[in-house]
Short mmCIF file of C-alpha atoms in Angstrom, two decimals:
data_model
loop_
_atom_site.label_atom_id
_atom_site.label_comp_id
_atom_site.label_asym_id
_atom_site.label_seq_id
_atom_site.Cartn_x
_atom_site.Cartn_y
_atom_site.Cartn_z
CA ALA A 1 38.24 120.56 127.30
CA PRO A 2 39.16 121.70 123.77
CA THR A 3 39.25 119.09 121.03
CA GLY A 4 42.56 118.78 119.21
CA ILE A 5 45.42 116.54 118.15
CA ASP A 6 47.80 115.29 120.82
CA LEU A 7 51.36 115.74 119.52
CA ARG A 8 52.61 112.88 121.69
CA VAL A 9 50.19 110.43 120.06
CA VAL A 10 51.20 111.68 116.60
CA LEU A 11 54.91 111.19 117.35
CA LEU A 12 54.27 107.73 118.81
CA THR A 13 52.27 106.71 115.72
CA ILE A 14 54.99 107.96 113.36
CA GLY A 15 57.65 106.16 115.39
CA LEU A 16 55.76 102.87 115.34
CA GLY A 17 55.21 103.23 111.60
CA LEU A 18 58.91 103.80 110.94
CA ILE A 19 59.94 100.89 113.15
CA THR A 20 57.47 98.59 111.38
CA ALA A 21 58.69 99.69 107.95
CA LEU A 22 62.32 99.10 108.94
CA LEU A 23 61.62 95.65 110.34
CA PHE A 24 59.62 94.39 107.36
CA THR A 25 61.90 95.96 104.74
CA PHE A 26 65.48 95.71 105.91
CA VAL A 27 65.33 92.49 107.91
CA PRO A 28 64.40 90.33 104.87
CA ALA A 29 67.02 92.16 102.80
CA TRP A 30 69.64 91.54 105.47
CA ARG A 31 68.74 87.85 105.64
CA ALA A 32 69.03 87.62 101.86
CA THR A 33 72.62 88.92 102.01
CA LEU A 34 73.58 86.06 104.30
CA ARG A 35 72.97 83.49 101.55
CA ASP A 36 75.58 83.02 98.83
CA ALA A 37 74.77 83.68 95.18
CA GLN A 38 75.22 80.05 94.03
CA SER A 39 72.60 78.74 96.44
CA LEU A 40 70.18 81.42 95.27
CA ILE A 41 70.72 80.42 91.64
CA ARG A 42 70.26 76.71 92.42
CA THR A 43 67.05 77.22 94.39
CA GLY A 44 65.61 80.15 92.44
CA ALA A 45 63.73 78.06 89.88
CA SER A 46 61.99 75.91 92.48
CA HIS A 47 60.79 78.96 94.43
CA GLY A 48 58.71 80.16 91.47
CA SER A 49 56.30 77.21 91.66
CA GLY A 50 56.99 75.61 95.01
CA PRO A 51 54.84 75.46 98.15
CA SER A 52 56.35 78.67 99.57
CA TRP A 53 55.23 80.71 96.56
CA ARG A 54 51.74 79.20 96.63
CA LEU A 55 51.51 80.22 100.27
CA GLY A 56 52.99 83.66 99.62
CA ARG A 57 50.45 84.79 97.00
CA PRO A 58 47.41 84.65 99.37
CA LEU A 59 49.55 86.31 102.04
CA VAL A 60 50.40 89.20 99.70
CA ALA A 61 46.72 89.56 98.75
CA LEU A 62 45.78 89.65 102.44
CA GLN A 63 48.38 92.30 103.13
CA VAL A 64 47.09 94.47 100.27
CA ALA A 65 43.49 94.08 101.50
CA LEU A 66 44.45 95.04 105.06
CA THR A 67 46.41 98.04 103.77
CA LEU A 68 43.43 99.30 101.77
CA LEU A 69 41.18 98.77 104.80
CA LEU A 70 43.53 100.80 107.00
CA VAL A 71 43.83 103.59 104.41
CA PHE A 72 40.06 103.97 103.98
CA GLY A 73 39.54 103.72 107.74
CA ALA A 74 42.08 106.49 108.31
CA MET A 75 40.37 108.66 105.66
CA LEU A 76 36.94 108.21 107.28
CA THR A 77 38.35 108.93 110.73
CA GLY A 78 40.02 112.08 109.42
CA ARG A 79 36.80 113.29 107.81
CA ALA A 80 34.88 112.67 111.04
CA PHE A 81 37.50 114.56 113.04
CA VAL A 82 37.39 117.55 110.67
CA ALA A 83 33.58 117.56 110.87
CA LEU A 84 33.82 117.48 114.67
CA LEU A 85 36.12 120.51 114.71
CA GLN A 86 33.73 122.42 112.42
CA THR A 87 30.57 121.65 114.43
CA PRO A 88 29.37 124.80 116.25
CA LEU A 89 29.05 124.23 120.00
CA GLY A 90 26.85 127.23 120.74
CA PHE A 91 29.47 128.51 123.19
CA ASP A 92 33.18 129.30 123.22
CA PRO A 93 35.29 127.36 125.77
CA GLN A 94 38.52 129.17 124.81
CA ASP A 95 40.31 130.68 127.84
CA VAL A 96 37.51 129.58 130.20
CA ALA A 97 38.47 128.10 133.58
CA ARG A 98 36.00 125.93 135.47
CA ILE A 99 35.79 125.92 139.27
CA VAL A 100 33.70 123.21 140.93
CA VAL A 101 32.12 124.37 144.20
CA ARG A 102 30.27 122.10 146.58
CA ARG A 103 26.90 123.39 147.73
CA PRO A 104 27.55 125.43 150.89
CA ALA A 105 25.67 124.85 154.12
CA GLY A 106 23.35 127.45 155.57
CA PRO A 107 20.37 129.44 154.35
CA ASP A 108 22.26 132.01 152.25
CA VAL A 109 23.42 129.68 149.48
CA LEU A 110 22.83 132.24 146.73
CA GLY A 111 24.74 134.90 148.64
CA VAL A 112 27.76 132.61 148.99
CA TYR A 113 27.83 131.96 145.25
CA LEU A 114 27.49 135.66 144.38
CA ARG A 115 30.28 136.67 146.77
CA LEU A 116 32.49 133.96 145.29
CA LEU A 117 31.87 135.32 141.79
CA GLU A 118 32.72 138.83 142.96
CA THR A 119 35.99 137.58 144.47
CA VAL A 120 36.96 135.77 141.29
CA ALA A 121 36.01 138.77 139.15
CA ARG A 122 38.53 140.95 141.05
CA GLN A 123 41.42 138.67 140.09
CA PRO A 124 43.84 139.85 137.38
CA ASP A 125 43.10 138.84 133.79
CA VAL A 126 39.52 137.81 134.58
CA ALA A 127 37.17 139.27 131.97
CA ALA A 128 33.85 137.74 133.07
CA THR A 129 32.42 135.34 135.62
CA GLY A 130 29.27 133.27 135.80
CA GLY A 131 27.85 130.17 137.40
CA ALA A 132 25.65 127.22 136.52
CA SER A 133 24.42 124.04 138.13
CA GLN A 134 25.97 122.07 135.25
CA ILE A 135 28.34 122.85 132.40
CA PRO A 136 27.17 122.63 128.76
CA LEU A 137 27.09 119.28 126.93
CA THR A 138 26.29 117.39 130.15
CA ARG A 139 22.96 115.78 130.94
CA SER A 140 20.79 117.44 133.56
CA ALA A 141 19.59 115.55 136.61
CA PRO A 142 16.90 112.91 135.95
CA ASP A 143 14.29 114.84 137.95
CA GLU A 144 15.11 118.21 136.35
CA GLY A 145 13.43 119.12 133.10
CA VAL A 146 10.22 119.37 131.15
CA ARG A 147 9.02 116.04 129.78
CA LEU A 148 7.58 116.34 126.29
CA ALA A 149 4.38 114.87 124.94
CA ASP A 150 6.03 111.71 123.59
CA GLY A 151 7.05 110.75 127.13
CA GLN A 152 10.61 109.97 126.12
CA ASP A 153 12.42 113.22 125.39
CA ARG A 154 12.58 116.19 127.71
CA VAL A 155 14.04 119.65 127.86
CA GLY A 156 16.67 119.83 130.59
CA ILE A 157 16.83 122.75 132.99
CA ARG A 158 19.96 124.29 134.48
CA LEU A 159 20.18 126.99 137.10
CA VAL A 160 22.51 129.81 136.03
CA LEU A 161 23.83 132.94 137.68
CA PRO A 162 24.29 136.33 136.01
CA GLY A 163 27.28 136.45 133.69
CA PHE A 164 26.93 132.85 132.52
CA PHE A 165 26.12 133.73 128.91
CA GLU A 166 28.78 136.44 128.73
CA THR A 167 31.47 134.17 130.19
CA LEU A 168 30.87 131.36 127.68
CA ARG A 169 30.16 133.87 124.88
CA ILE A 170 26.73 132.34 124.25
CA PRO A 171 24.88 134.56 121.76
CA VAL A 172 21.32 135.54 122.65
CA VAL A 173 19.23 135.18 119.49
CA ASP A 174 16.19 137.04 120.81
CA GLY A 175 15.22 138.64 124.08
CA ARG A 176 17.93 139.32 126.66
CA PRO A 177 20.30 137.44 128.97
CA LEU A 178 19.62 137.11 132.68
CA THR A 179 20.81 139.88 134.98
CA LEU A 180 21.49 140.27 138.67
CA ALA A 181 18.15 142.06 139.10
CA ASP A 182 16.30 138.93 137.91
CA LEU A 183 17.43 137.05 141.03
CA HIS A 184 15.32 139.34 143.21
CA GLU A 185 12.73 140.93 140.92
CA ASP A 186 11.98 138.12 138.45
CA PRO A 187 13.32 134.78 139.72
CA ASP A 188 11.08 132.85 137.30
CA ALA A 189 12.74 134.33 134.20
CA ALA A 190 14.23 131.77 131.83
CA VAL A 191 16.36 131.64 128.68
CA LEU A 192 15.67 128.85 126.21
CA SER A 193 18.00 127.30 123.68
CA VAL A 194 16.85 127.27 120.06
CA SER A 195 16.10 123.54 120.20
CA GLY A 196 14.36 123.89 123.59
CA ALA A 197 12.16 126.72 122.33
CA ARG A 198 11.22 124.68 119.26
CA ALA A 199 10.36 121.64 121.39
CA LEU A 200 8.20 123.61 123.85
CA PHE A 201 6.56 126.17 121.60
CA GLY A 202 6.89 124.79 118.07
CA GLN A 203 6.62 127.60 115.52
CA ARG A 204 5.21 130.08 118.04
CA ASP A 205 7.25 132.97 119.36
CA PRO A 206 8.68 131.83 122.72
CA ILE A 207 9.18 135.42 123.98
CA GLY A 208 6.58 135.95 126.70
CA GLY A 209 5.55 132.30 126.70
CA VAL A 210 5.06 130.32 129.91
CA PHE A 211 6.01 126.69 130.60
CA ASP A 212 6.18 124.37 133.60
CA ASN A 213 9.56 123.27 134.91
CA GLY A 214 8.30 119.76 135.68
CA ARG A 215 7.81 120.51 139.37
CA GLY A 216 4.85 122.84 139.20
CA ARG A 217 6.85 126.05 138.88
CA ARG A 218 5.85 128.34 136.05
CA LEU A 219 8.74 129.87 134.13
CA HIS A 220 8.59 132.50 131.42
#
């Protein structure tokens, strides 16, 4: 889902702020108008040094401190939100619709997926179609992936169908994207992310390299 600002939350926040300002500004002023001028003059001197004023000064200081805390907190939250919007995802989710399909029964699972993609591709306003076992920014299954030398981190593996990179507008830095011919002629072909290639091959050129998928299958 795209990250953005919910207008309903903004309007609710503005409304609550206005209501709070009205209550704490006009209600004390309205209460002050209910008292006559002579009583204010008689009691005005005692209010300057009485118990109520001694209690009010720490309260005012607390209110100022809380206000500064809220202002700085809002500024930090705004900076974090702007940084989030400017962080490159590596793909473009704009105008992409996701369809979740349960694994079909029968031996021709791949054929079912490919026919489904062909059907969707014939629909109006569909520019590209693709498939994957999991969407980006989600963790792969615990038993899927290449465990690295430190024993903690691993490079996750996702199964993708032709058109996946084109649909999400994922740029291929080097090499080529997967094609329909790879499903039959080169089923062990793989595409690595930049971070995955660095983790598996270091500074070496990953093009033409071979690695194990964690289950004894050699991918290249």
